[in-house]
mmCIF file of C-alpha atoms in Angstrom:
data_model
loop_
_atom_site.group_PDB
_atom_site.id
_atom_site.type_symbol
_atom_site.label_atom_id
_atom_site.label_comp_id
_atom_site.label_asym_id
_atom_site.label_seq_id
_atom_site.Cartn_x
_atom_site.Cartn_y
_atom_site.Cartn_z
ATOM 1 C CA MET A 1 -0.373 0.036 0.585
ATOM 2 C CA ILE A 2 1.733 3.305 -0.967
ATOM 3 C CA GLN A 3 1.921 5.385 2.205
ATOM 4 C CA PRO A 4 1.889 9.488 1.837
ATOM 5 C CA LYS A 5 4.236 11.532 1.495
ATOM 6 C CA LYS A 6 6.461 12.841 4.865
ATOM 7 C CA TYR A 7 5.429 16.280 4.040
ATOM 8 C CA ALA A 8 1.724 15.598 2.491
ATOM 9 C CA LYS A 9 -0.156 18.038 3.308
ATOM 10 C CA ALA A 10 -3.256 17.506 5.733
ATOM 11 C CA ALA A 11 -6.549 17.184 4.125
ATOM 12 C CA LYS A 12 -7.999 20.576 3.763
ATOM 13 C CA THR A 13 -11.468 20.017 6.472
ATOM 14 C CA PRO A 14 -14.866 21.330 4.090
ATOM 15 C CA PRO A 15 -17.032 23.626 5.816
ATOM 16 C CA LYS A 16 -20.408 21.914 7.066
ATOM 17 C CA GLY A 17 -22.954 20.108 4.552
ATOM 18 C CA PHE A 18 -19.548 19.660 1.661
ATOM 19 C CA LYS A 19 -18.336 15.959 2.270
ATOM 20 C CA SER A 20 -14.908 17.540 0.528
ATOM 21 C CA ALA A 21 -12.862 21.002 0.051
ATOM 22 C CA ASN A 22 -13.506 20.610 -3.779
ATOM 23 C CA GLU A 23 -17.462 20.024 -4.052
ATOM 24 C CA PHE A 24 -17.620 23.343 -1.200
ATOM 25 C CA PHE A 25 -15.638 25.636 -3.995
ATOM 26 C CA GLU A 26 -17.179 24.057 -6.970
ATOM 27 C CA HIS A 27 -20.663 25.089 -4.820
ATOM 28 C CA VAL A 28 -19.225 28.697 -4.487
ATOM 29 C CA PHE A 29 -17.532 28.393 -7.591
ATOM 30 C CA ASN A 30 -21.284 28.172 -9.034
ATOM 31 C CA ASP A 31 -23.327 30.254 -7.261
ATOM 32 C CA LYS A 32 -23.760 33.216 -9.374
ATOM 33 C CA ASP A 33 -24.726 35.541 -6.245
ATOM 34 C CA ILE A 34 -22.321 34.995 -3.874
ATOM 35 C CA ILE A 35 -20.042 37.150 -2.843
ATOM 36 C CA TRP A 36 -16.002 36.649 -2.899
ATOM 37 C CA MET A 37 -14.221 37.500 -0.134
ATOM 38 C CA GLY A 38 -12.211 34.232 0.309
ATOM 39 C CA GLN A 39 -9.264 34.130 -1.784
ATOM 40 C CA ASN A 40 -8.010 37.716 -2.642
ATOM 41 C CA THR A 41 -9.752 37.491 -5.851
ATOM 42 C CA ASN A 42 -9.744 40.882 -8.093
ATOM 43 C CA HIS A 43 -13.063 41.779 -9.097
ATOM 44 C CA LEU A 44 -12.847 44.967 -10.163
ATOM 45 C CA HIS A 45 -11.499 45.167 -13.979
ATOM 46 C CA ASN A 46 -14.337 46.748 -16.083
ATOM 47 C CA LYS A 47 -12.154 47.375 -18.928
ATOM 48 C CA ASN A 48 -11.989 44.298 -21.581
ATOM 49 C CA TYR A 49 -7.571 45.518 -22.457
ATOM 50 C CA ILE A 50 -7.454 42.120 -20.736
ATOM 51 C CA MET A 51 -10.434 40.166 -22.192
ATOM 52 C CA ASP A 52 -10.363 40.817 -25.168
ATOM 53 C CA ALA A 53 -7.011 40.262 -25.841
ATOM 54 C CA MET A 54 -7.136 36.578 -24.353
ATOM 55 C CA VAL A 55 -10.910 37.009 -26.602
ATOM 56 C CA ASN A 56 -7.878 37.632 -29.669
ATOM 57 C CA CYS A 57 -7.178 34.181 -29.177
ATOM 58 C CA VAL A 58 -8.722 32.364 -29.687
ATOM 59 C CA GLU A 59 -10.409 32.875 -32.009
ATOM 60 C CA SER A 60 -7.398 32.955 -33.836
ATOM 61 C CA LYS A 61 -6.828 29.874 -32.617
ATOM 62 C CA GLU A 62 -3.261 30.060 -31.462
ATOM 63 C CA TYR A 63 -4.336 28.013 -28.775
ATOM 64 C CA CYS A 64 -3.489 25.409 -30.781
ATOM 65 C CA LYS A 65 0.161 25.730 -30.836
ATOM 66 C CA TYR A 66 2.099 25.489 -27.842
ATOM 67 C CA PRO A 67 3.958 29.136 -26.859
ATOM 68 C CA PRO A 68 7.669 29.319 -26.285
ATOM 69 C CA PRO A 69 8.850 26.679 -23.115
ATOM 70 C CA GLU A 70 9.960 29.984 -21.439
ATOM 71 C CA GLY A 71 7.386 32.739 -21.802
ATOM 72 C CA PHE A 72 7.286 34.474 -24.790
ATOM 73 C CA PRO A 73 10.061 37.457 -24.708
ATOM 74 C CA GLU A 74 7.303 40.067 -24.715
ATOM 75 C CA LEU A 75 6.025 39.825 -21.748
ATOM 76 C CA LYS A 76 9.240 38.346 -20.009
ATOM 77 C CA LYS A 77 10.456 42.156 -20.718
ATOM 78 C CA LEU A 78 7.093 43.643 -19.819
ATOM 79 C CA ILE A 79 7.132 42.325 -16.211
ATOM 80 C CA LEU A 80 11.353 42.995 -15.919
ATOM 81 C CA LYS A 81 10.231 46.896 -16.892
ATOM 82 C CA ASP A 82 7.480 46.772 -14.620
ATOM 83 C CA LEU A 83 10.109 45.698 -11.300
ATOM 84 C CA ASN A 84 12.907 47.997 -12.756
ATOM 85 C CA LEU A 85 14.917 44.359 -12.808
ATOM 86 C CA GLU A 86 15.901 44.560 -16.490
ATOM 87 C CA ASP A 87 18.886 43.136 -16.415
ATOM 88 C CA MET A 88 17.432 39.742 -14.575
ATOM 89 C CA ASP A 89 16.817 36.383 -15.703
ATOM 90 C CA ILE A 90 13.359 35.288 -15.605
ATOM 91 C CA LEU A 91 10.648 32.629 -16.485
ATOM 92 C CA VAL A 92 7.031 32.779 -17.322
ATOM 93 C CA THR A 93 5.562 30.437 -14.895
ATOM 94 C CA ALA A 94 1.803 28.981 -14.217
ATOM 95 C CA GLY A 95 1.020 30.613 -11.516
ATOM 96 C CA GLY A 96 3.251 32.540 -8.742
ATOM 97 C CA THR A 97 2.234 29.087 -6.785
ATOM 98 C CA GLU A 98 4.608 27.288 -9.094
ATOM 99 C CA SER A 99 7.163 30.155 -8.540
ATOM 100 C CA LEU A 100 6.867 29.220 -5.567
ATOM 101 C CA TYR A 101 8.105 25.473 -5.269
ATOM 102 C CA LEU A 102 10.508 25.856 -8.400
ATOM 103 C CA CYS A 103 12.728 28.111 -5.813
ATOM 104 C CA MET A 104 12.229 25.415 -3.050
ATOM 105 C CA ASN A 105 13.171 22.384 -5.618
ATOM 106 C CA ASP A 106 16.481 24.039 -6.653
ATOM 107 C CA VAL A 107 17.458 25.747 -4.078
ATOM 108 C CA LEU A 108 17.024 23.836 -0.698
ATOM 109 C CA GLU A 109 19.410 20.648 0.151
ATOM 110 C CA PRO A 110 18.385 18.055 2.845
ATOM 111 C CA GLU A 111 20.632 19.528 5.250
ATOM 112 C CA ASP A 112 18.901 23.163 4.914
ATOM 113 C CA ASN A 113 16.157 25.096 6.826
ATOM 114 C CA VAL A 114 13.901 27.783 5.709
ATOM 115 C CA ILE A 115 12.289 31.174 7.821
ATOM 116 C CA THR A 116 9.000 31.484 7.319
ATOM 117 C CA CYS A 117 6.237 33.280 9.365
ATOM 118 C CA ASP A 118 3.048 32.420 11.240
ATOM 119 C CA PRO A 119 0.388 34.173 9.757
ATOM 120 C CA GLY A 120 1.600 33.732 6.581
ATOM 121 C CA TYR A 121 0.224 31.795 2.977
ATOM 122 C CA LEU A 122 0.978 27.622 4.579
ATOM 123 C CA ILE A 123 1.059 25.996 1.156
ATOM 124 C CA ILE A 124 5.211 27.668 1.227
ATOM 125 C CA ASP A 125 5.934 25.724 4.141
ATOM 126 C CA ASN A 126 4.725 23.402 2.830
ATOM 127 C CA PHE A 127 6.432 22.618 -0.462
ATOM 128 C CA ALA A 128 9.997 23.815 1.769
ATOM 129 C CA SER A 129 9.267 20.677 3.866
ATOM 130 C CA ARG A 130 9.467 18.605 1.014
ATOM 131 C CA PHE A 131 13.817 19.644 -0.137
ATOM 132 C CA SER A 132 14.942 20.988 3.922
ATOM 133 C CA ASN A 133 15.380 19.212 7.007
ATOM 134 C CA LYS A 134 13.198 22.331 8.785
ATOM 135 C CA VAL A 135 10.519 24.509 8.458
ATOM 136 C CA ILE A 136 10.999 27.193 11.110
ATOM 137 C CA SER A 137 7.787 29.180 11.102
ATOM 138 C CA VAL A 138 8.584 32.311 13.153
ATOM 139 C CA PRO A 139 5.272 33.181 14.539
ATOM 140 C CA ILE A 140 4.234 36.663 14.115
ATOM 141 C CA TYR A 141 0.867 37.636 15.194
ATOM 142 C CA SER A 142 1.694 40.367 17.561
ATOM 143 C CA SER A 143 1.770 44.155 18.100
ATOM 144 C CA ASP A 144 5.009 43.922 19.288
ATOM 145 C CA ASN A 145 6.588 43.375 15.635
ATOM 146 C CA ASP A 146 4.185 45.326 13.667
ATOM 147 C CA TYR A 147 2.319 42.057 12.825
ATOM 148 C CA LYS A 148 5.288 40.974 10.489
ATOM 149 C CA LEU A 149 8.701 39.204 10.281
ATOM 150 C CA THR A 150 11.590 41.368 11.270
ATOM 151 C CA PRO A 151 15.133 41.840 10.572
ATOM 152 C CA GLU A 152 15.500 41.285 14.224
ATOM 153 C CA LEU A 153 13.282 38.306 14.420
ATOM 154 C CA VAL A 154 14.959 36.439 11.369
ATOM 155 C CA LYS A 155 18.256 37.064 13.567
ATOM 156 C CA GLU A 156 17.108 35.804 16.409
ATOM 157 C CA TYR A 157 15.599 32.107 14.533
ATOM 158 C CA MET A 158 18.375 31.833 11.642
ATOM 159 C CA ASP A 159 21.119 29.679 12.363
ATOM 160 C CA GLU A 160 24.251 28.051 9.605
ATOM 161 C CA ASN A 161 21.922 26.201 8.325
ATOM 162 C CA THR A 162 19.378 28.428 7.181
ATOM 163 C CA LYS A 163 19.067 28.860 3.427
ATOM 164 C CA ILE A 164 16.245 30.713 2.691
ATOM 165 C CA ILE A 165 14.312 33.412 4.377
ATOM 166 C CA VAL A 166 10.483 33.537 2.693
ATOM 167 C CA LEU A 167 9.690 37.416 2.977
ATOM 168 C CA ILE A 168 5.161 37.702 2.007
ATOM 169 C CA ASP A 169 4.893 41.144 1.090
ATOM 170 C CA PRO A 170 2.714 42.951 2.139
ATOM 171 C CA LEU A 171 2.003 40.280 3.575
ATOM 172 C CA ASN A 172 -1.295 37.752 2.655
ATOM 173 C CA PRO A 173 -3.731 37.198 5.428
ATOM 174 C CA LEU A 174 -2.695 40.635 7.546
ATOM 175 C CA GLY A 175 -1.746 43.141 5.011
ATOM 176 C CA SER A 176 2.023 43.843 5.928
ATOM 177 C CA CYS A 177 3.940 45.602 4.161
ATOM 178 C CA TYR A 178 7.800 47.237 4.361
ATOM 179 C CA THR A 179 9.488 49.758 5.019
ATOM 180 C CA GLU A 180 12.729 50.230 3.276
ATOM 181 C CA GLU A 181 14.895 50.153 6.075
ATOM 182 C CA GLU A 182 13.472 46.614 6.533
ATOM 183 C CA ILE A 183 14.546 45.579 2.910
ATOM 184 C CA LYS A 184 17.815 47.058 3.098
ATOM 185 C CA GLU A 185 18.342 44.946 6.764
ATOM 186 C CA PHE A 186 17.041 42.160 4.759
ATOM 187 C CA ALA A 187 19.447 42.793 1.358
ATOM 188 C CA LYS A 188 22.146 42.819 4.523
ATOM 189 C CA ILE A 189 21.100 39.211 6.728
ATOM 190 C CA ALA A 190 21.484 37.739 3.175
ATOM 191 C CA GLU A 191 24.833 39.130 2.077
ATOM 192 C CA GLU A 192 26.663 38.545 5.295
ATOM 193 C CA ASN A 193 24.987 35.030 4.921
ATOM 194 C CA ASP A 194 24.648 33.824 2.134
ATOM 195 C CA LEU A 195 21.316 32.826 2.170
ATOM 196 C CA TYR A 196 18.436 34.049 -0.481
ATOM 197 C CA LEU A 197 15.389 36.293 0.386
ATOM 198 C CA LEU A 198 12.696 34.496 -1.269
ATOM 199 C CA HIS A 199 10.632 38.214 -2.360
ATOM 200 C CA ASP A 200 6.629 37.234 -3.167
ATOM 201 C CA ILE A 201 5.563 40.640 -4.681
ATOM 202 C CA THR A 202 1.926 38.923 -5.300
ATOM 203 C CA TYR A 203 0.013 42.046 -3.580
ATOM 204 C CA ARG A 204 2.836 44.011 -4.424
ATOM 205 C CA ASP A 205 0.500 46.986 -7.037
ATOM 206 C CA PHE A 206 -2.281 47.546 -3.484
ATOM 207 C CA ALA A 207 0.573 48.864 -1.756
ATOM 208 C CA ARG A 208 0.918 52.010 -1.257
ATOM 209 C CA GLU A 209 4.726 51.763 -1.616
ATOM 210 C CA HIS A 210 7.049 48.973 -1.631
ATOM 211 C CA PHE A 211 10.435 48.538 -2.309
ATOM 212 C CA LEU A 212 11.777 45.116 -3.833
ATOM 213 C CA ALA A 213 14.743 42.903 -2.179
ATOM 214 C CA ALA A 214 16.466 42.245 -5.146
ATOM 215 C CA HIS A 215 17.496 46.127 -6.223
ATOM 216 C CA TYR A 216 19.458 45.586 -2.683
ATOM 217 C CA ALA A 217 20.396 42.273 -2.857
ATOM 218 C CA PRO A 218 20.769 40.492 -6.359
ATOM 219 C CA ASN A 219 22.418 38.290 -5.981
ATOM 220 C CA HIS A 220 20.867 36.405 -3.622
ATOM 221 C CA THR A 221 17.213 37.241 -3.753
ATOM 222 C CA ILE A 222 14.759 35.891 -5.772
ATOM 223 C CA THR A 223 11.624 37.676 -6.685
ATOM 224 C CA ILE A 224 8.843 35.649 -6.937
ATOM 225 C CA TYR A 225 5.507 37.174 -9.560
ATOM 226 C CA SER A 226 1.977 36.595 -10.356
ATOM 227 C CA PHE A 227 -1.161 37.738 -12.118
ATOM 228 C CA SER A 228 -3.599 36.141 -10.311
ATOM 229 C CA LYS A 229 -4.734 40.049 -7.211
ATOM 230 C CA ILE A 230 -3.910 43.207 -9.281
ATOM 231 C CA PHE A 231 -4.593 42.025 -12.885
ATOM 232 C CA GLY A 232 -7.729 39.980 -11.876
ATOM 233 C CA MET A 233 -6.395 36.696 -13.292
ATOM 234 C CA ALA A 234 -6.256 33.910 -10.752
ATOM 235 C CA GLY A 235 -8.548 31.894 -12.758
ATOM 236 C CA LEU A 236 -5.560 32.149 -15.288
ATOM 237 C CA ARG A 237 -2.883 30.222 -13.127
ATOM 238 C CA ILE A 238 0.098 32.650 -14.639
ATOM 239 C CA GLY A 239 3.116 34.063 -12.542
ATOM 240 C CA SER A 240 7.107 33.704 -13.289
ATOM 241 C CA ILE A 241 10.170 33.637 -11.607
ATOM 242 C CA ILE A 242 12.855 36.436 -11.229
ATOM 243 C CA GLY A 243 16.916 36.700 -10.450
ATOM 244 C CA ILE A 244 20.519 36.647 -11.978
ATOM 245 C CA LYS A 245 20.827 34.306 -14.736
ATOM 246 C CA GLU A 246 23.011 31.760 -12.631
ATOM 247 C CA THR A 247 19.508 31.143 -10.600
ATOM 248 C CA ILE A 248 17.218 31.323 -12.965
ATOM 249 C CA ASN A 249 19.621 28.360 -15.545
ATOM 250 C CA SER A 250 19.852 26.225 -12.002
ATOM 251 C CA VAL A 251 15.780 26.929 -12.033
ATOM 252 C CA ARG A 252 15.776 25.268 -16.436
ATOM 253 C CA THR A 253 17.335 22.160 -15.280
ATOM 254 C CA ILE A 254 14.429 21.366 -13.068
ATOM 255 C CA LEU A 255 10.974 22.715 -14.886
ATOM 256 C CA ILE A 256 7.685 20.335 -15.050
ATOM 257 C CA ASN A 257 6.299 22.645 -17.726
ATOM 258 C CA ASP A 258 8.519 21.896 -20.481
ATOM 259 C CA LEU A 259 6.144 23.240 -22.905
ATOM 260 C CA GLY A 260 4.808 26.660 -22.036
ATOM 261 C CA THR A 261 2.078 28.313 -19.615
ATOM 262 C CA ASN A 262 -1.042 28.880 -20.993
ATOM 263 C CA LEU A 263 -0.945 30.501 -24.337
ATOM 264 C CA ILE A 264 -3.949 32.375 -23.970
ATOM 265 C CA ALA A 265 -2.607 33.562 -20.126
ATOM 266 C CA GLN A 266 0.969 34.789 -21.968
ATOM 267 C CA ALA A 267 -1.573 36.920 -24.585
ATOM 268 C CA GLY A 268 -4.180 38.700 -21.253
ATOM 269 C CA ALA A 269 -0.804 39.184 -19.159
ATOM 270 C CA ILE A 270 1.391 41.026 -22.195
ATOM 271 C CA ALA A 271 -2.209 43.258 -22.551
ATOM 272 C CA ALA A 272 -2.738 43.425 -18.259
ATOM 273 C CA LEU A 273 0.872 44.950 -18.686
ATOM 274 C CA LYS A 274 0.418 47.502 -21.629
ATOM 275 C CA SER A 275 -2.736 48.603 -19.599
ATOM 276 C CA LYS A 276 -1.959 48.816 -16.132
ATOM 277 C CA ASP A 277 -1.224 52.535 -15.836
ATOM 278 C CA SER A 278 -4.821 52.981 -17.629
ATOM 279 C CA TRP A 279 -6.713 51.459 -14.594
ATOM 280 C CA ILE A 280 -4.241 50.702 -11.917
ATOM 281 C CA ASP A 281 -5.070 53.843 -10.192
ATOM 282 C CA GLU A 282 -8.804 53.332 -10.458
ATOM 283 C CA ILE A 283 -9.042 49.584 -9.124
ATOM 284 C CA THR A 284 -6.689 50.378 -5.604
ATOM 285 C CA ASN A 285 -8.336 53.706 -4.708
ATOM 286 C CA ILE A 286 -11.499 51.951 -4.906
ATOM 287 C CA THR A 287 -9.955 49.182 -2.724
ATOM 288 C CA ARG A 288 -8.259 51.742 0.207
ATOM 289 C CA ASN A 289 -12.340 53.018 0.122
ATOM 290 C CA ASN A 290 -13.326 49.435 0.366
ATOM 291 C CA GLN A 291 -10.865 48.718 3.481
ATOM 292 C CA ILE A 292 -12.325 52.672 5.592
ATOM 293 C CA LEU A 293 -16.591 51.598 5.277
ATOM 294 C CA ILE A 294 -14.409 47.516 6.740
ATOM 295 C CA LYS A 295 -12.753 49.158 9.594
ATOM 296 C CA GLU A 296 -15.929 51.663 10.263
ATOM 297 C CA CYS A 297 -17.517 48.702 10.704
ATOM 298 C CA VAL A 298 -15.235 47.290 12.893
ATOM 299 C CA ASP A 299 -14.431 49.911 14.850
ATOM 300 C CA GLU A 300 -18.675 49.623 15.720
ATOM 301 C CA ILE A 301 -18.317 46.729 17.763
ATOM 302 C CA LYS A 302 -16.716 46.053 21.195
ATOM 303 C CA GLY A 303 -14.269 43.420 22.066
ATOM 304 C CA VAL A 304 -13.401 43.125 17.261
ATOM 305 C CA PHE A 305 -10.938 44.549 15.889
ATOM 306 C CA ILE A 306 -8.172 44.998 12.517
ATOM 307 C CA PRO A 307 -4.467 44.075 13.704
ATOM 308 C CA VAL A 308 -2.755 45.876 10.401
ATOM 309 C CA TYR A 309 -4.598 48.720 9.777
ATOM 310 C CA PRO A 310 -4.767 50.049 6.596
ATOM 311 C CA SER A 311 -3.545 47.114 5.302
ATOM 312 C CA ASP A 312 -1.649 47.581 1.872
ATOM 313 C CA GLY A 313 -2.861 44.195 0.340
ATOM 314 C CA ASN A 314 -6.417 43.628 -1.244
ATOM 315 C CA MET A 315 -6.767 41.930 1.724
ATOM 316 C CA LEU A 316 -7.249 41.809 6.059
ATOM 317 C CA ALA A 317 -7.070 40.626 9.157
ATOM 318 C CA ILE A 318 -10.202 41.218 11.502
ATOM 319 C CA ASP A 319 -9.874 39.918 14.961
ATOM 320 C CA LEU A 320 -12.970 38.390 16.466
ATOM 321 C CA LYS A 321 -10.683 36.616 20.581
ATOM 322 C CA ALA A 322 -12.125 38.783 22.511
ATOM 323 C CA THR A 323 -16.501 37.971 21.751
ATOM 324 C CA GLY A 324 -15.882 34.199 21.599
ATOM 325 C CA VAL A 325 -17.088 33.315 18.316
ATOM 326 C CA SER A 326 -15.021 31.718 16.327
ATOM 327 C CA PRO A 327 -14.137 32.210 13.009
ATOM 328 C CA LYS A 328 -15.094 28.842 11.178
ATOM 329 C CA GLU A 329 -18.771 29.822 13.249
ATOM 330 C CA MET A 330 -18.650 33.675 11.325
ATOM 331 C CA ALA A 331 -17.135 32.020 7.411
ATOM 332 C CA ASN A 332 -20.272 29.496 8.336
ATOM 333 C CA TYR A 333 -23.061 32.484 9.224
ATOM 334 C CA LEU A 334 -22.110 34.291 6.527
ATOM 335 C CA LEU A 335 -21.502 31.550 3.959
ATOM 336 C CA ASP A 336 -24.972 30.912 4.814
ATOM 337 C CA LYS A 337 -25.971 35.307 3.826
ATOM 338 C CA LYS A 338 -23.825 34.179 0.933
ATOM 339 C CA ILE A 339 -20.083 36.144 1.407
ATOM 340 C CA PHE A 340 -17.536 34.507 0.906
ATOM 341 C CA THR A 341 -14.984 34.738 3.646
ATOM 342 C CA ARG A 342 -12.096 32.534 5.795
ATOM 343 C CA GLU A 343 -11.270 31.243 8.961
ATOM 344 C CA GLY A 344 -7.855 31.670 10.474
ATOM 345 C CA ASN A 345 -6.880 28.910 10.352
ATOM 346 C CA TYR A 346 -6.366 28.592 6.290
ATOM 347 C CA THR A 347 -3.754 31.031 7.105
ATOM 348 C CA SER A 348 -2.101 30.044 10.182
ATOM 349 C CA LYS A 349 -1.830 26.894 12.045
ATOM 350 C CA LEU A 350 -0.790 29.319 15.308
ATOM 351 C CA PHE A 351 -3.596 32.387 15.838
ATOM 352 C CA GLY A 352 -6.276 30.812 13.144
ATOM 353 C CA ASP A 353 -8.408 30.580 16.325
ATOM 354 C CA ASN A 354 -7.936 33.797 16.489
ATOM 355 C CA TYR A 355 -9.177 35.901 12.849
ATOM 356 C CA LEU A 356 -11.461 36.454 9.333
ATOM 357 C CA ARG A 357 -9.640 37.526 6.734
ATOM 358 C CA VAL A 358 -12.143 38.792 4.509
ATOM 359 C CA SER A 359 -10.660 40.407 0.485
ATOM 360 C CA PHE A 360 -11.703 43.563 -0.921
ATOM 361 C CA SER A 361 -10.736 44.036 -4.154
ATOM 362 C CA ILE A 362 -14.633 43.451 -5.260
ATOM 363 C CA PRO A 363 -17.199 45.955 -5.821
ATOM 364 C CA GLU A 364 -18.130 48.786 -2.530
ATOM 365 C CA GLU A 365 -21.828 47.549 -3.189
ATOM 366 C CA LYS A 366 -21.108 43.768 -2.387
ATOM 367 C CA VAL A 367 -18.664 45.527 0.677
ATOM 368 C CA LYS A 368 -21.704 47.006 2.111
ATOM 369 C CA ILE A 369 -22.865 44.076 2.587
ATOM 370 C CA PHE A 370 -21.009 41.951 3.844
ATOM 371 C CA VAL A 371 -20.848 45.147 6.845
ATOM 372 C CA ARG A 372 -24.237 44.551 7.273
ATOM 373 C CA GLU A 373 -24.751 41.102 7.689
ATOM 374 C CA PHE A 374 -20.996 41.184 9.792
ATOM 375 C CA LYS A 375 -22.404 43.442 12.448
ATOM 376 C CA ILE A 376 -25.879 40.945 12.802
ATOM 377 C CA ALA A 377 -23.280 38.645 13.354
ATOM 378 C CA VAL A 378 -21.394 38.903 15.744
ATOM 379 C CA GLU A 379 -24.608 39.914 18.104
ATOM 380 C CA GLU A 380 -26.014 36.318 16.722
ATOM 381 C CA LEU A 381 -22.611 34.602 17.659
ATOM 382 C CA ARG A 382 -21.986 35.868 20.126
ATOM 383 C CA LYS A 383 -25.171 35.433 22.402
#
């Protein structure tokens, strides 16, 4: 009988009434009335630049061919230009998640350890556990460290076997972001200890201000880029991995997706980058106004608070601990009202019972429905 690998993920516990996580996600996907605040997806693109490019690709039947295995050169250049990293090397991947996996696979040896944070994007810990000796998940859910992995915490937890420090910036699920001084300090740590910074910048474009580690430690940084969030292309699965040529040449030797990334998605990604200046301000203005509505609601409810405000992502956490209401109860209650949110244990092993994560890159009128129902839910559930 085949035994599960030591790094196998525990099966996701589906919400009440569903046999599996897949059945649950099929349900919320197919219910067109669901307000989508559970996966940090972006539903605010009103202009059709991206869609039109993909439709043109379909109508021309270009999808009958394989694309270049590392991504279209035009797309690669546009991504590097977007980050001002034109002197770096790049591979286009099937989403930021594939880039994270490739990084862990390529860099890590069995004796290495990896520093991540809790709360965080737990799939990174899973990937790291497959190729390293140990994953050190640093508890960060505290105002003492501004709810993020600080250089001081890294120094406390790292040792001579630390090979990768993971910086999710801005951080899913809290929305905390790094200052330029903090990024410079991380860069110094990486260079002095000959280790890598894995800089996951999936939510970068929602931030009020953002700094790339690759600008300060280019030889010791691997940057993970995604089209899922600001570009609103989550279902198309496209991203990239960026680093110096030596690093990316090494990653090339372990590529699985040797026949290229979705051609239609690449057409959309090219259009997304070319049109970005025409729509990004509108989207960030809406998201920032939406989180003001959520903050005003939370401030009116005793025992509830937002750990990181303003969030520099398109999501934030709402701490419910003092109310006695569990995040899972809250998520199930809201789901009955056709509002999809996520309980904290999706992004934290240590603090999942504290908070509900909600994303707000959706139309304002839907946020107002959430605000109304959330107030009612707290009072109903804590009775």
